[in-house]
Each structure stands twice: as C-alpha cells, then as structure tokens.
Amino acid sequence: MCRWKSLLFKAKSASGQWDLISDQQTAFWLPPLDEQKDRLTKPNTLRMVWVRNPFTRLLAAWMDKALHPADDSIAAELAANYDGPYHDSPAEFARFVKKVVSRHESGLHVDQHFAPQTSQCGMQFGFYYDLYLKVELENT
C-alpha cells in the first residue's frame, strides 16, 4: 500500500466517517466554490489535495490534449483559443506553452487541463490543505 493511502487509513475518525471533497468520485467534477469553502472550513474535515508536478502536468496535457485531442470539442477549443492544431515538435510545444502562458497572464479562461492547479482548488481564496498528495508518488 502506498504511503499516502496508509496515512488516510490511520487518520480515519473513530466514527468511521469522512467528510471529503473528492473529484475522483465525481469524474473530475468539483462542487461550486462556495460549497467547497463551507466543507473545507469545517473542523472535522480532512483537507487533502492531489498535486502534480506542473511541468509534468503541462507536458501530459500537451501530449494527451493538444497533440491527440480525444474529441471534436477539445480540437475546436484548441483551434479557437490556442492557435491549434499542433504537430509533434519542440517548436510546436514552445508555441503551445507561450499561448497557455499568454492566456493566463491576460486573465483569459484557460482550459482546466492547462491551467495552474491552484486555480482549481481554491488556494487563491486562502484554502489550505492538511495533506498534499503527489500524483507521481501514488504507487510508492
């Protein structure tokens, strides 16, 4: 069993109940921010967030979404907002990264796959977590 799963079992309350917000159970959907805030500020809530190395995450988004869009809606968004389509080359990756950074710095919407993780977990609003679980260490 990996280390963070072991910690979760040890931290489980005596009542056997968790008060968790988990995007894993809802196919990557999170409740509205006001509901997250309400739940994350309860004293009995174990606050945890899965994080991923931002460079690894951006490279994976490039490979999975930009180079090989799974459906037409992703391909259409890439064409409309990210100057896509893209081809597999270092120059194209650099062009993609520049476009993502430019959109972020301009305050424009950035697709959740390319956006900084902090924009998706309430950290910009002062949320904090008890556990920061690294995706790269999930199976260690």
PDB file of C-alpha atoms in Angstrom, residues 8-88:
ATOM      1  CA  LEU A   8      -5.505   8.105   5.207  1.00  0.00           C
ATOM      2  CA  PHE A   9      -6.412   4.832   6.888  1.00  0.00           C
ATOM      3  CA  LYS A  10      -4.577   5.873  10.054  1.00  0.00           C
ATOM      4  CA  ALA A  11      -6.251   9.309  10.079  1.00  0.00           C
ATOM      5  CA  LYS A  12      -9.795   7.975   9.728  1.00  0.00           C
ATOM      6  CA  SER A  13     -12.025   9.173  12.555  1.00  0.00           C
ATOM      7  CA  ALA A  14     -13.328   6.876  15.294  1.00  0.00           C
ATOM      8  CA  SER A  15     -16.843   7.145  13.860  1.00  0.00           C
ATOM      9  CA  GLY A  16     -15.545   5.762  10.593  1.00  0.00           C
ATOM     10  CA  GLN A  17     -16.899   8.754   8.691  1.00  0.00           C
ATOM     11  CA  TRP A  18     -15.053  11.036   6.324  1.00  0.00           C
ATOM     12  CA  ASP A  19     -16.076  14.488   5.232  1.00  0.00           C
ATOM     13  CA  LEU A  20     -14.178  14.694   1.982  1.00  0.00           C
ATOM     14  CA  ILE A  21     -14.455  16.577  -1.245  1.00  0.00           C
ATOM     15  CA  SER A  22     -13.125  14.289  -3.923  1.00  0.00           C
ATOM     16  CA  ASP A  23     -13.082  14.844  -7.632  1.00  0.00           C
ATOM     17  CA  GLN A  24     -12.241  11.133  -8.039  1.00  0.00           C
ATOM     18  CA  GLN A  25     -15.782  10.095  -7.121  1.00  0.00           C
ATOM     19  CA  THR A  26     -17.426  12.574  -9.446  1.00  0.00           C
ATOM     20  CA  ALA A  27     -15.472  12.206 -12.676  1.00  0.00           C
ATOM     21  CA  PHE A  28     -13.342  15.299 -12.055  1.00  0.00           C
ATOM     22  CA  TRP A  29     -16.328  17.488 -11.207  1.00  0.00           C
ATOM     23  CA  LEU A  30     -15.970  19.633  -8.094  1.00  0.00           C
ATOM     24  CA  PRO A  31     -18.815  21.276  -6.193  1.00  0.00           C
ATOM     25  CA  PRO A  32     -19.270  25.048  -6.558  1.00  0.00           C
ATOM     26  CA  LEU A  33     -16.591  27.062  -4.762  1.00  0.00           C
ATOM     27  CA  ASP A  34     -18.963  28.286  -2.036  1.00  0.00           C
ATOM     28  CA  GLU A  35     -19.841  24.661  -1.185  1.00  0.00           C
ATOM     29  CA  GLN A  36     -16.171  23.703  -1.201  1.00  0.00           C
ATOM     30  CA  LYS A  37     -15.438  26.627   1.135  1.00  0.00           C
ATOM     31  CA  ASP A  38     -18.187  25.542   3.515  1.00  0.00           C
ATOM     32  CA  ARG A  39     -16.930  21.977   3.609  1.00  0.00           C
ATOM     33  CA  LEU A  40     -13.244  22.855   3.744  1.00  0.00           C
ATOM     34  CA  THR A  41     -13.665  25.119   6.765  1.00  0.00           C
ATOM     35  CA  LYS A  42     -15.427  22.525   8.943  1.00  0.00           C
ATOM     36  CA  PRO A  43     -13.143  21.437  11.788  1.00  0.00           C
ATOM     37  CA  ASN A  44     -13.778  17.710  11.213  1.00  0.00           C
ATOM     38  CA  THR A  45     -12.825  17.821   7.534  1.00  0.00           C
ATOM     39  CA  LEU A  46      -9.613  16.172   6.442  1.00  0.00           C
ATOM     40  CA  ARG A  47      -8.404  18.535   3.746  1.00  0.00           C
ATOM     41  CA  MET A  48      -6.331  16.862   1.050  1.00  0.00           C
ATOM     42  CA  VAL A  49      -5.438  17.678  -2.486  1.00  0.00           C
ATOM     43  CA  TRP A  50      -3.675  15.650  -5.146  1.00  0.00           C
ATOM     44  CA  VAL A  51      -0.953  17.693  -6.808  1.00  0.00           C
ATOM     45  CA  ARG A  52       1.183  17.046  -9.820  1.00  0.00           C
ATOM     46  CA  ASN A  53       4.488  18.474 -10.915  1.00  0.00           C
ATOM     47  CA  PRO A  54       3.412  21.467 -13.055  1.00  0.00           C
ATOM     48  CA  PHE A  55       5.928  20.721 -15.812  1.00  0.00           C
ATOM     49  CA  THR A  56       4.893  17.068 -15.990  1.00  0.00           C
ATOM     50  CA  ARG A  57       1.250  18.150 -15.972  1.00  0.00           C
ATOM     51  CA  LEU A  58       1.717  20.626 -18.837  1.00  0.00           C
ATOM     52  CA  LEU A  59       3.675  18.080 -20.876  1.00  0.00           C
ATOM     53  CA  ALA A  60       0.951  15.465 -20.308  1.00  0.00           C
ATOM     54  CA  ALA A  61      -1.718  17.994 -21.354  1.00  0.00           C
ATOM     55  CA  TRP A  62       0.307  18.748 -24.483  1.00  0.00           C
ATOM     56  CA  MET A  63       0.640  15.062 -25.357  1.00  0.00           C
ATOM     57  CA  ASP A  64      -2.903  13.982 -24.405  1.00  0.00           C
ATOM     58  CA  LYS A  65      -4.953  17.035 -25.385  1.00  0.00           C
ATOM     59  CA  ALA A  66      -3.032  19.195 -27.855  1.00  0.00           C
ATOM     60  CA  LEU A  67      -1.365  16.511 -29.961  1.00  0.00           C
ATOM     61  CA  HIS A  68      -4.140  13.930 -29.773  1.00  0.00           C
ATOM     62  CA  PRO A  69      -7.485  15.574 -28.961  1.00  0.00           C
ATOM     63  CA  ALA A  70      -9.869  12.829 -27.845  1.00  0.00           C
ATOM     64  CA  ASP A  71     -12.929  14.525 -29.266  1.00  0.00           C
ATOM     65  CA  ASP A  72     -14.034  17.331 -31.551  1.00  0.00           C
ATOM     66  CA  SER A  73     -14.818  19.749 -28.710  1.00  0.00           C
ATOM     67  CA  ILE A  74     -11.196  19.709 -27.499  1.00  0.00           C
ATOM     68  CA  ALA A  75      -9.922  20.084 -31.055  1.00  0.00           C
ATOM     69  CA  ALA A  76     -12.314  23.013 -31.613  1.00  0.00           C
ATOM     70  CA  GLU A  77     -11.188  24.743 -28.399  1.00  0.00           C
ATOM     71  CA  LEU A  78      -7.535  24.288 -29.356  1.00  0.00           C
ATOM     72  CA  ALA A  79      -8.196  25.814 -32.774  1.00  0.00           C
ATOM     73  CA  ALA A  80     -10.249  28.716 -31.421  1.00  0.00           C
ATOM     74  CA  ASN A  81      -8.290  29.642 -28.292  1.00  0.00           C
ATOM     75  CA  TYR A  82      -4.825  28.129 -28.540  1.00  0.00           C
ATOM     76  CA  ASP A  83      -3.876  28.594 -32.206  1.00  0.00           C
ATOM     77  CA  GLY A  84      -4.124  24.839 -32.834  1.00  0.00           C
ATOM     78  CA  PRO A  85      -3.850  22.295 -34.289  1.00  0.00           C
ATOM     79  CA  TYR A  86      -0.350  21.331 -33.232  1.00  0.00           C
ATOM     80  CA  HIS A  87       2.279  18.958 -34.559  1.00  0.00           C
ATOM     81  CA  ASP A  88       4.802  16.931 -32.579  1.00  0.00           C
TER      82      ASP A  88
END
